Amino acid sequence: MDRQYGGSGAVRNYAAMLVVDAAVLGWDGVGLWSENSPFFAFLYVFLAVGCVATGALLYTRWGRARYRLNPDGIEVARHGETKTVRWADIAGISEFKGPPIALEGRALFYGPLLPLGLLAGERVLEIIHRPGARFLIRESLVEGYGGLRQDILNYVGRDTLVNLHARYWRRQ
């Protein structure tokens, strides 16, 4: 039985909010142009284009992430590339909790800093597989993070090291 998890609604909502900001800025820019204030009109339109570009980049890079779990392994599709890891190759799983600055210092925080992450601590699930590689799953970027984490724990073998109580200040 395959289970699939997608990008977080928070990412899509933030991208939509940026598009709405762009529409308001563009409308104000057109109004300023008609009032013969070309510098500020250009500035507003430039900011509107920046908001649309940021929202599109945010959605295409992080809003379309897919995590597919099946009895053989986990398939992660992000940034247009797909990575598959077999459950037998996973050596350890750790979950880190803490503020984004501390997680970034440990190279555990990747991707956009959403406003939600500024107000509360972030949870990051680190999956280490045997060839020495790892990939990270951030709570704010995955819809249904708790269910995804539980499904991963149900699939991994008994010899996998699992640490779900790691804190950002603790050394490994």
Short mmCIF file of N, CA and C in Angstrom, two decimals:
data_model
loop_
_atom_site.label_atom_id
_atom_site.label_comp_id
_atom_site.label_asym_id
_atom_site.label_seq_id
_atom_site.Cartn_x
_atom_site.Cartn_y
_atom_site.Cartn_z
N MET A 1 0.83 -1.18 0.00
CA MET A 1 0.00 0.00 0.00
C MET A 1 0.88 1.24 0.00
N ASP A 2 0.70 2.08 -1.00
CA ASP A 2 1.47 3.33 -1.09
C ASP A 2 0.76 4.43 -0.33
N ARG A 3 1.54 5.22 0.38
CA ARG A 3 1.02 6.43 1.04
C ARG A 3 1.77 7.61 0.45
N GLN A 4 1.05 8.69 0.18
CA GLN A 4 1.69 9.86 -0.41
C GLN A 4 1.37 11.09 0.42
N TYR A 5 2.40 11.89 0.64
CA TYR A 5 2.26 13.15 1.36
C TYR A 5 2.77 14.26 0.44
N GLY A 6 2.11 15.40 0.52
CA GLY A 6 2.46 16.51 -0.36
C GLY A 6 2.99 17.71 0.38
N GLY A 7 3.21 18.76 -0.38
CA GLY A 7 3.70 20.00 0.18
C GLY A 7 2.68 20.61 1.12
N SER A 8 3.15 21.39 2.05
CA SER A 8 2.29 21.96 3.08
C SER A 8 1.36 23.03 2.52
N GLY A 9 0.19 23.12 3.11
CA GLY A 9 -0.74 24.18 2.77
C GLY A 9 -0.20 25.54 3.16
N ALA A 10 0.68 25.60 4.17
CA ALA A 10 1.26 26.88 4.58
C ALA A 10 2.11 27.47 3.46
N VAL A 11 2.80 26.63 2.71
CA VAL A 11 3.62 27.12 1.59
C VAL A 11 2.71 27.68 0.51
N ARG A 12 1.65 26.96 0.18
CA ARG A 12 0.72 27.44 -0.85
C ARG A 12 0.00 28.70 -0.40
N ASN A 13 -0.39 28.77 0.87
CA ASN A 13 -1.05 29.97 1.38
C ASN A 13 -0.13 31.19 1.34
N TYR A 14 1.13 30.98 1.69
CA TYR A 14 2.08 32.09 1.67
C TYR A 14 2.33 32.55 0.23
N ALA A 15 2.41 31.61 -0.71
CA ALA A 15 2.57 31.97 -2.12
C ALA A 15 1.34 32.74 -2.62
N ALA A 16 0.15 32.31 -2.21
CA ALA A 16 -1.07 33.03 -2.60
C ALA A 16 -1.11 34.42 -2.00
N MET A 17 -0.65 34.55 -0.75
CA MET A 17 -0.60 35.87 -0.11
C MET A 17 0.36 36.81 -0.85
N LEU A 18 1.46 36.27 -1.35
CA LEU A 18 2.39 37.09 -2.13
C LEU A 18 1.78 37.54 -3.44
N VAL A 19 0.97 36.69 -4.06
CA VAL A 19 0.30 37.07 -5.31
C VAL A 19 -0.74 38.17 -5.04
N VAL A 20 -1.46 38.06 -3.93
CA VAL A 20 -2.42 39.12 -3.57
C VAL A 20 -1.68 40.43 -3.29
N ASP A 21 -0.55 40.35 -2.58
CA ASP A 21 0.26 41.55 -2.36
C ASP A 21 0.70 42.17 -3.68
N ALA A 22 1.07 41.32 -4.63
CA ALA A 22 1.49 41.82 -5.94
C ALA A 22 0.35 42.53 -6.65
N ALA A 23 -0.86 41.98 -6.54
CA ALA A 23 -2.01 42.62 -7.19
C ALA A 23 -2.28 44.00 -6.59
N VAL A 24 -2.20 44.09 -5.27
CA VAL A 24 -2.44 45.38 -4.61
C VAL A 24 -1.34 46.38 -4.98
N LEU A 25 -0.09 45.95 -4.95
CA LEU A 25 1.01 46.84 -5.33
C LEU A 25 0.89 47.28 -6.79
N GLY A 26 0.53 46.35 -7.68
CA GLY A 26 0.36 46.70 -9.08
C GLY A 26 -0.76 47.71 -9.29
N TRP A 27 -1.86 47.50 -8.58
CA TRP A 27 -2.99 48.44 -8.68
C TRP A 27 -2.58 49.83 -8.20
N ASP A 28 -1.88 49.88 -7.07
CA ASP A 28 -1.40 51.17 -6.57
C ASP A 28 -0.39 51.79 -7.51
N GLY A 29 0.44 50.97 -8.15
CA GLY A 29 1.41 51.49 -9.11
C GLY A 29 0.74 52.12 -10.31
N VAL A 30 -0.33 51.49 -10.80
CA VAL A 30 -1.07 52.07 -11.92
C VAL A 30 -1.71 53.39 -11.50
N GLY A 31 -2.24 53.44 -10.25
CA GLY A 31 -2.82 54.69 -9.76
C GLY A 31 -1.79 55.80 -9.64
N LEU A 32 -0.60 55.46 -9.20
CA LEU A 32 0.46 56.46 -9.09
C LEU A 32 0.93 56.93 -10.46
N TRP A 33 0.90 56.03 -11.45
CA TRP A 33 1.28 56.43 -12.81
C TRP A 33 0.32 57.47 -13.36
N SER A 34 -0.98 57.28 -13.06
CA SER A 34 -1.97 58.24 -13.55
C SER A 34 -1.88 59.58 -12.82
N GLU A 35 -1.26 59.59 -11.65
CA GLU A 35 -1.06 60.84 -10.89
C GLU A 35 0.28 61.49 -11.23
N ASN A 36 0.92 61.06 -12.31
CA ASN A 36 2.20 61.60 -12.77
C ASN A 36 3.30 61.46 -11.73
N SER A 37 3.38 60.32 -11.15
CA SER A 37 4.47 60.00 -10.22
C SER A 37 5.16 58.73 -10.72
N PRO A 38 5.95 58.87 -11.81
CA PRO A 38 6.49 57.67 -12.47
C PRO A 38 7.51 56.90 -11.61
N PHE A 39 8.29 57.59 -10.80
CA PHE A 39 9.29 56.88 -9.99
C PHE A 39 8.63 55.92 -9.02
N PHE A 40 7.64 56.41 -8.27
CA PHE A 40 6.97 55.54 -7.30
C PHE A 40 6.11 54.48 -7.99
N ALA A 41 5.54 54.84 -9.14
CA ALA A 41 4.78 53.85 -9.90
C ALA A 41 5.69 52.71 -10.34
N PHE A 42 6.88 53.06 -10.84
CA PHE A 42 7.84 52.03 -11.24
C PHE A 42 8.26 51.19 -10.04
N LEU A 43 8.50 51.84 -8.91
CA LEU A 43 8.89 51.12 -7.70
C LEU A 43 7.82 50.13 -7.26
N TYR A 44 6.56 50.56 -7.27
CA TYR A 44 5.47 49.67 -6.87
C TYR A 44 5.33 48.49 -7.83
N VAL A 45 5.42 48.76 -9.11
CA VAL A 45 5.30 47.68 -10.10
C VAL A 45 6.49 46.73 -9.97
N PHE A 46 7.67 47.26 -9.72
CA PHE A 46 8.85 46.43 -9.51
C PHE A 46 8.68 45.52 -8.29
N LEU A 47 8.14 46.07 -7.20
CA LEU A 47 7.86 45.25 -6.01
C LEU A 47 6.80 44.20 -6.29
N ALA A 48 5.80 44.55 -7.10
CA ALA A 48 4.76 43.59 -7.46
C ALA A 48 5.34 42.42 -8.25
N VAL A 49 6.20 42.72 -9.19
CA VAL A 49 6.84 41.66 -9.98
C VAL A 49 7.71 40.79 -9.06
N GLY A 50 8.39 41.41 -8.10
CA GLY A 50 9.19 40.66 -7.14
C GLY A 50 8.33 39.73 -6.29
N CYS A 51 7.16 40.20 -5.87
CA CYS A 51 6.25 39.35 -5.08
C CYS A 51 5.76 38.16 -5.90
N VAL A 52 5.40 38.39 -7.15
CA VAL A 52 4.93 37.29 -8.00
C VAL A 52 6.06 36.29 -8.23
N ALA A 53 7.26 36.79 -8.49
CA ALA A 53 8.39 35.88 -8.72
C ALA A 53 8.72 35.08 -7.46
N THR A 54 8.67 35.71 -6.31
CA THR A 54 8.94 35.01 -5.05
C THR A 54 7.88 33.95 -4.78
N GLY A 55 6.62 34.30 -4.98
CA GLY A 55 5.53 33.33 -4.79
C GLY A 55 5.63 32.15 -5.74
N ALA A 56 5.96 32.42 -7.00
CA ALA A 56 6.09 31.34 -7.98
C ALA A 56 7.28 30.44 -7.64
N LEU A 57 8.38 31.04 -7.24
CA LEU A 57 9.55 30.24 -6.86
C LEU A 57 9.26 29.39 -5.63
N LEU A 58 8.59 29.99 -4.66
CA LEU A 58 8.24 29.26 -3.44
C LEU A 58 7.34 28.06 -3.76
N TYR A 59 6.35 28.28 -4.60
CA TYR A 59 5.43 27.19 -4.94
C TYR A 59 6.12 26.11 -5.76
N THR A 60 6.90 26.49 -6.78
CA THR A 60 7.50 25.48 -7.63
C THR A 60 8.58 24.68 -6.91
N ARG A 61 9.31 25.29 -6.00
CA ARG A 61 10.38 24.56 -5.31
C ARG A 61 9.88 23.76 -4.13
N TRP A 62 8.94 24.31 -3.33
CA TRP A 62 8.56 23.66 -2.08
C TRP A 62 7.10 23.24 -2.03
N GLY A 63 6.24 23.87 -2.80
CA GLY A 63 4.82 23.54 -2.74
C GLY A 63 4.45 22.27 -3.47
N ARG A 64 5.33 21.80 -4.34
CA ARG A 64 5.04 20.60 -5.12
C ARG A 64 5.83 19.39 -4.65
N ALA A 65 6.41 19.45 -3.46
CA ALA A 65 7.18 18.31 -2.94
C ALA A 65 6.24 17.13 -2.70
N ARG A 66 6.72 15.91 -2.98
CA ARG A 66 5.94 14.70 -2.78
C ARG A 66 6.80 13.66 -2.08
N TYR A 67 6.20 13.03 -1.09
CA TYR A 67 6.85 11.95 -0.35
C TYR A 67 5.97 10.71 -0.51
N ARG A 68 6.47 9.70 -1.19
CA ARG A 68 5.70 8.48 -1.42
C ARG A 68 6.34 7.34 -0.64
N LEU A 69 5.56 6.71 0.23
CA LEU A 69 6.04 5.60 1.04
C LEU A 69 5.38 4.32 0.55
N ASN A 70 6.18 3.29 0.40
CA ASN A 70 5.67 1.97 0.05
C ASN A 70 6.49 0.94 0.83
N PRO A 71 6.12 -0.32 0.78
CA PRO A 71 6.86 -1.32 1.57
C PRO A 71 8.34 -1.45 1.21
N ASP A 72 8.74 -0.99 0.04
CA ASP A 72 10.14 -1.09 -0.37
C ASP A 72 11.00 0.07 0.10
N GLY A 73 10.44 1.27 0.15
CA GLY A 73 11.23 2.42 0.52
C GLY A 73 10.45 3.72 0.45
N ILE A 74 11.17 4.82 0.51
CA ILE A 74 10.58 6.14 0.43
C ILE A 74 11.11 6.82 -0.81
N GLU A 75 10.21 7.47 -1.53
CA GLU A 75 10.57 8.20 -2.74
C GLU A 75 10.27 9.68 -2.49
N VAL A 76 11.29 10.51 -2.61
CA VAL A 76 11.16 11.93 -2.34
C VAL A 76 11.33 12.69 -3.65
N ALA A 77 10.33 13.45 -4.02
CA ALA A 77 10.38 14.27 -5.24
C ALA A 77 10.34 15.73 -4.82
N ARG A 78 11.49 16.40 -4.97
CA ARG A 78 11.60 17.83 -4.65
C ARG A 78 12.47 18.49 -5.70
N HIS A 79 12.18 19.74 -5.99
CA HIS A 79 12.98 20.56 -6.89
C HIS A 79 13.15 19.92 -8.27
N GLY A 80 12.20 19.13 -8.69
CA GLY A 80 12.27 18.50 -10.00
C GLY A 80 13.13 17.25 -10.05
N GLU A 81 13.67 16.81 -8.94
CA GLU A 81 14.45 15.58 -8.93
C GLU A 81 13.82 14.59 -7.96
N THR A 82 13.99 13.33 -8.26
CA THR A 82 13.41 12.28 -7.44
C THR A 82 14.52 11.43 -6.84
N LYS A 83 14.38 11.15 -5.56
CA LYS A 83 15.37 10.34 -4.85
C LYS A 83 14.62 9.20 -4.16
N THR A 84 15.13 7.99 -4.31
CA THR A 84 14.51 6.82 -3.69
C THR A 84 15.51 6.18 -2.74
N VAL A 85 15.04 5.88 -1.54
CA VAL A 85 15.87 5.22 -0.53
C VAL A 85 15.10 3.99 -0.04
N ARG A 86 15.77 2.86 -0.06
CA ARG A 86 15.15 1.63 0.43
C ARG A 86 15.18 1.63 1.95
N TRP A 87 14.17 1.01 2.56
CA TRP A 87 14.11 0.95 4.02
C TRP A 87 15.31 0.21 4.59
N ALA A 88 15.82 -0.77 3.86
CA ALA A 88 16.97 -1.54 4.36
C ALA A 88 18.24 -0.70 4.42
N ASP A 89 18.31 0.40 3.65
CA ASP A 89 19.50 1.24 3.62
C ASP A 89 19.50 2.33 4.69
N ILE A 90 18.40 2.48 5.43
CA ILE A 90 18.32 3.56 6.42
C ILE A 90 19.03 3.11 7.70
N ALA A 91 20.01 3.92 8.10
CA ALA A 91 20.80 3.58 9.29
C ALA A 91 20.28 4.28 10.54
N GLY A 92 19.69 5.44 10.39
CA GLY A 92 19.21 6.14 11.57
C GLY A 92 18.22 7.23 11.23
N ILE A 93 17.40 7.56 12.23
CA ILE A 93 16.41 8.63 12.10
C ILE A 93 16.48 9.47 13.36
N SER A 94 16.59 10.78 13.18
CA SER A 94 16.57 11.70 14.32
C SER A 94 15.58 12.81 14.03
N GLU A 95 14.93 13.26 15.08
CA GLU A 95 14.04 14.41 14.94
C GLU A 95 14.59 15.52 15.82
N PHE A 96 14.89 16.65 15.21
CA PHE A 96 15.44 17.79 15.92
C PHE A 96 14.37 18.85 16.07
N LYS A 97 14.38 19.51 17.21
CA LYS A 97 13.42 20.58 17.47
C LYS A 97 14.20 21.79 17.95
N GLY A 98 13.80 22.95 17.49
CA GLY A 98 14.46 24.15 17.95
C GLY A 98 14.19 25.33 17.05
N PRO A 99 14.73 26.48 17.42
CA PRO A 99 14.54 27.68 16.59
C PRO A 99 15.32 27.54 15.28
N PRO A 100 14.83 28.17 14.22
CA PRO A 100 15.47 28.04 12.91
C PRO A 100 16.94 28.43 12.90
N ILE A 101 17.33 29.44 13.67
CA ILE A 101 18.73 29.87 13.67
C ILE A 101 19.63 28.74 14.18
N ALA A 102 19.24 28.08 15.26
CA ALA A 102 20.05 27.00 15.82
C ALA A 102 20.07 25.79 14.89
N LEU A 103 18.95 25.51 14.23
CA LEU A 103 18.91 24.38 13.30
C LEU A 103 19.75 24.67 12.07
N GLU A 104 19.77 25.93 11.63
CA GLU A 104 20.59 26.29 10.49
C GLU A 104 22.07 26.16 10.83
N GLY A 105 22.44 26.46 12.06
CA GLY A 105 23.82 26.30 12.50
C GLY A 105 24.29 24.86 12.46
N ARG A 106 23.36 23.92 12.58
CA ARG A 106 23.70 22.48 12.50
C ARG A 106 23.46 21.93 11.09
N ALA A 107 23.21 22.82 10.13
CA ALA A 107 22.94 22.44 8.73
C ALA A 107 21.71 21.55 8.64
N LEU A 108 20.73 21.75 9.53
CA LEU A 108 19.49 20.98 9.49
C LEU A 108 18.33 21.79 8.93
N PHE A 109 18.52 23.06 8.72
CA PHE A 109 17.42 23.92 8.28
C PHE A 109 17.67 24.32 6.83
N TYR A 110 16.81 23.90 5.94
CA TYR A 110 16.95 24.25 4.54
C TYR A 110 15.62 24.77 4.05
N GLY A 111 15.66 25.45 2.94
CA GLY A 111 14.42 25.93 2.37
C GLY A 111 14.01 27.28 2.90
N PRO A 112 12.83 27.71 2.55
CA PRO A 112 12.39 29.06 2.90
C PRO A 112 12.04 29.16 4.38
N LEU A 113 12.27 30.33 4.94
CA LEU A 113 11.86 30.61 6.31
C LEU A 113 10.46 31.20 6.26
N LEU A 114 9.47 30.40 6.56
CA LEU A 114 8.09 30.86 6.53
C LEU A 114 7.77 31.63 7.80
N PRO A 115 6.81 32.54 7.77
CA PRO A 115 6.47 33.30 8.98
C PRO A 115 6.08 32.39 10.15
N LEU A 116 5.52 31.21 9.85
CA LEU A 116 5.16 30.27 10.90
C LEU A 116 6.40 29.83 11.69
N GLY A 117 7.52 29.66 11.00
CA GLY A 117 8.75 29.24 11.66
C GLY A 117 9.36 30.30 12.55
N LEU A 118 9.03 31.55 12.29
CA LEU A 118 9.56 32.62 13.14
C LEU A 118 8.89 32.63 14.50
N LEU A 119 7.63 32.25 14.55
CA LEU A 119 6.87 32.33 15.80
C LEU A 119 7.08 31.13 16.69
N ALA A 120 7.33 29.98 16.12
CA ALA A 120 7.47 28.76 16.91
C ALA A 120 8.73 28.02 16.47
N GLY A 121 9.13 27.07 17.26
CA GLY A 121 10.27 26.24 16.89
C GLY A 121 9.91 25.34 15.72
N GLU A 122 10.91 24.85 15.07
CA GLU A 122 10.71 24.00 13.90
C GLU A 122 11.12 22.58 14.24
N ARG A 123 10.42 21.60 13.65
CA ARG A 123 10.80 20.19 13.79
C ARG A 123 11.33 19.71 12.45
N VAL A 124 12.46 19.02 12.50
CA VAL A 124 13.10 18.49 11.30
C VAL A 124 13.38 17.02 11.52
N LEU A 125 12.93 16.20 10.59
CA LEU A 125 13.21 14.76 10.63
C LEU A 125 14.39 14.50 9.71
N GLU A 126 15.47 13.98 10.29
CA GLU A 126 16.68 13.67 9.54
C GLU A 126 16.74 12.16 9.32
N ILE A 127 16.82 11.76 8.06
CA ILE A 127 16.91 10.34 7.71
C ILE A 127 18.29 10.09 7.13
N ILE A 128 19.05 9.23 7.80
CA ILE A 128 20.42 8.93 7.39
C ILE A 128 20.42 7.55 6.76
N HIS A 129 20.96 7.46 5.54
CA HIS A 129 21.06 6.14 4.94
C HIS A 129 22.52 5.75 4.77
N ARG A 130 22.73 4.48 4.61
CA ARG A 130 24.05 3.86 4.76
C ARG A 130 25.17 4.43 3.90
N PRO A 131 24.97 4.84 2.67
CA PRO A 131 26.12 5.36 1.92
C PRO A 131 26.68 6.67 2.49
N GLY A 132 26.17 7.14 3.60
CA GLY A 132 26.67 8.37 4.20
C GLY A 132 25.85 9.59 3.83
N ALA A 133 24.81 9.41 3.09
CA ALA A 133 23.96 10.53 2.69
C ALA A 133 22.80 10.67 3.67
N ARG A 134 22.11 11.79 3.58
CA ARG A 134 20.95 12.02 4.43
C ARG A 134 19.99 12.95 3.69
N PHE A 135 18.75 12.93 4.12
CA PHE A 135 17.83 13.95 3.67
C PHE A 135 16.97 14.38 4.83
N LEU A 136 16.49 15.61 4.72
CA LEU A 136 15.78 16.26 5.81
C LEU A 136 14.35 16.53 5.40
N ILE A 137 13.44 16.37 6.35
CA ILE A 137 12.03 16.65 6.12
C ILE A 137 11.60 17.65 7.19
N ARG A 138 11.21 18.85 6.76
CA ARG A 138 10.78 19.89 7.69
C ARG A 138 9.28 19.83 7.91
N GLU A 139 8.88 20.04 9.16
CA GLU A 139 7.46 19.98 9.52
C GLU A 139 6.64 21.01 8.75
N SER A 140 7.13 22.23 8.61
CA SER A 140 6.33 23.28 7.99
C SER A 140 6.21 23.13 6.49
N LEU A 141 6.99 22.23 5.88
CA LEU A 141 6.95 22.06 4.43
C LEU A 141 6.18 20.83 3.99
N VAL A 142 5.67 20.03 4.95
CA VAL A 142 4.98 18.78 4.61
C VAL A 142 3.59 18.79 5.23
N GLU A 143 2.60 18.53 4.41
CA GLU A 143 1.23 18.39 4.91
C GLU A 143 1.10 17.02 5.57
N GLY A 144 0.66 16.99 6.82
CA GLY A 144 0.51 15.72 7.53
C GLY A 144 1.84 15.17 8.03
N TYR A 145 2.70 16.05 8.53
CA TYR A 145 4.03 15.64 8.98
C TYR A 145 3.97 14.54 10.03
N GLY A 146 3.05 14.63 10.98
CA GLY A 146 2.94 13.62 12.04
C GLY A 146 2.65 12.24 11.49
N GLY A 147 1.73 12.16 10.52
CA GLY A 147 1.40 10.87 9.90
C GLY A 147 2.57 10.33 9.09
N LEU A 148 3.28 11.22 8.39
CA LEU A 148 4.45 10.80 7.63
C LEU A 148 5.52 10.24 8.54
N ARG A 149 5.77 10.92 9.64
CA ARG A 149 6.78 10.45 10.59
C ARG A 149 6.40 9.08 11.16
N GLN A 150 5.14 8.91 11.51
CA GLN A 150 4.69 7.64 12.07
C GLN A 150 4.78 6.51 11.05
N ASP A 151 4.43 6.79 9.81
CA ASP A 151 4.53 5.77 8.76
C ASP A 151 5.98 5.38 8.52
N ILE A 152 6.89 6.35 8.55
CA ILE A 152 8.31 6.04 8.38
C ILE A 152 8.79 5.14 9.51
N LEU A 153 8.39 5.47 10.74
CA LEU A 153 8.81 4.64 11.88
C LEU A 153 8.23 3.23 11.79
N ASN A 154 7.04 3.10 11.23
CA ASN A 154 6.44 1.77 11.08
C ASN A 154 7.17 0.93 10.03
N TYR A 155 7.76 1.59 9.03
CA TYR A 155 8.41 0.86 7.94
C TYR A 155 9.85 0.48 8.24
N VAL A 156 10.59 1.31 9.00
CA VAL A 156 12.03 1.05 9.18
C VAL A 156 12.25 -0.21 10.00
N GLY A 157 13.41 -0.83 9.80
CA GLY A 157 13.73 -2.08 10.48
C GLY A 157 14.08 -1.89 11.94
N ARG A 158 14.19 -2.98 12.63
CA ARG A 158 14.48 -2.96 14.07
C ARG A 158 15.90 -2.52 14.39
N ASP A 159 16.83 -2.69 13.42
CA ASP A 159 18.22 -2.32 13.69
C ASP A 159 18.51 -0.85 13.40
N THR A 160 17.50 -0.08 13.05
CA THR A 160 17.67 1.35 12.77
C THR A 160 17.72 2.14 14.07
N LEU A 161 18.70 3.02 14.18
CA LEU A 161 18.80 3.89 15.36
C LEU A 161 17.79 5.02 15.22
N VAL A 162 16.92 5.16 16.20
CA VAL A 162 15.88 6.19 16.17
C VAL A 162 16.02 7.07 17.40
N ASN A 163 16.10 8.38 17.16
CA ASN A 163 16.18 9.35 18.25
C ASN A 163 15.16 10.45 17.95
N LEU A 164 14.01 10.38 18.60
CA LEU A 164 12.95 11.36 18.35
C LEU A 164 12.94 12.48 19.38
N HIS A 165 13.90 12.47 20.29
CA HIS A 165 13.90 13.48 21.34
C HIS A 165 15.14 14.36 21.29
N ALA A 166 15.77 14.45 20.14
CA ALA A 166 16.96 15.28 20.02
C ALA A 166 16.57 16.75 20.08
N ARG A 167 17.41 17.53 20.67
CA ARG A 167 17.22 18.97 20.72
C ARG A 167 18.34 19.61 19.92
N TYR A 168 18.16 20.83 19.50
CA TYR A 168 19.14 21.44 18.64
C TYR A 168 20.47 21.65 19.33
N TRP A 169 20.50 21.72 20.67
CA TRP A 169 21.76 21.98 21.37
C TRP A 169 22.51 20.71 21.74
N ARG A 170 21.91 19.57 21.54
CA ARG A 170 22.52 18.30 21.94
C ARG A 170 23.50 17.82 20.87
N ARG A 171 24.65 17.38 21.29
CA ARG A 171 25.63 16.82 20.35
C ARG A 171 25.31 15.36 20.10
N GLN A 172 25.63 14.91 18.90
CA GLN A 172 25.41 13.51 18.57
C GLN A 172 26.67 12.72 18.81
#
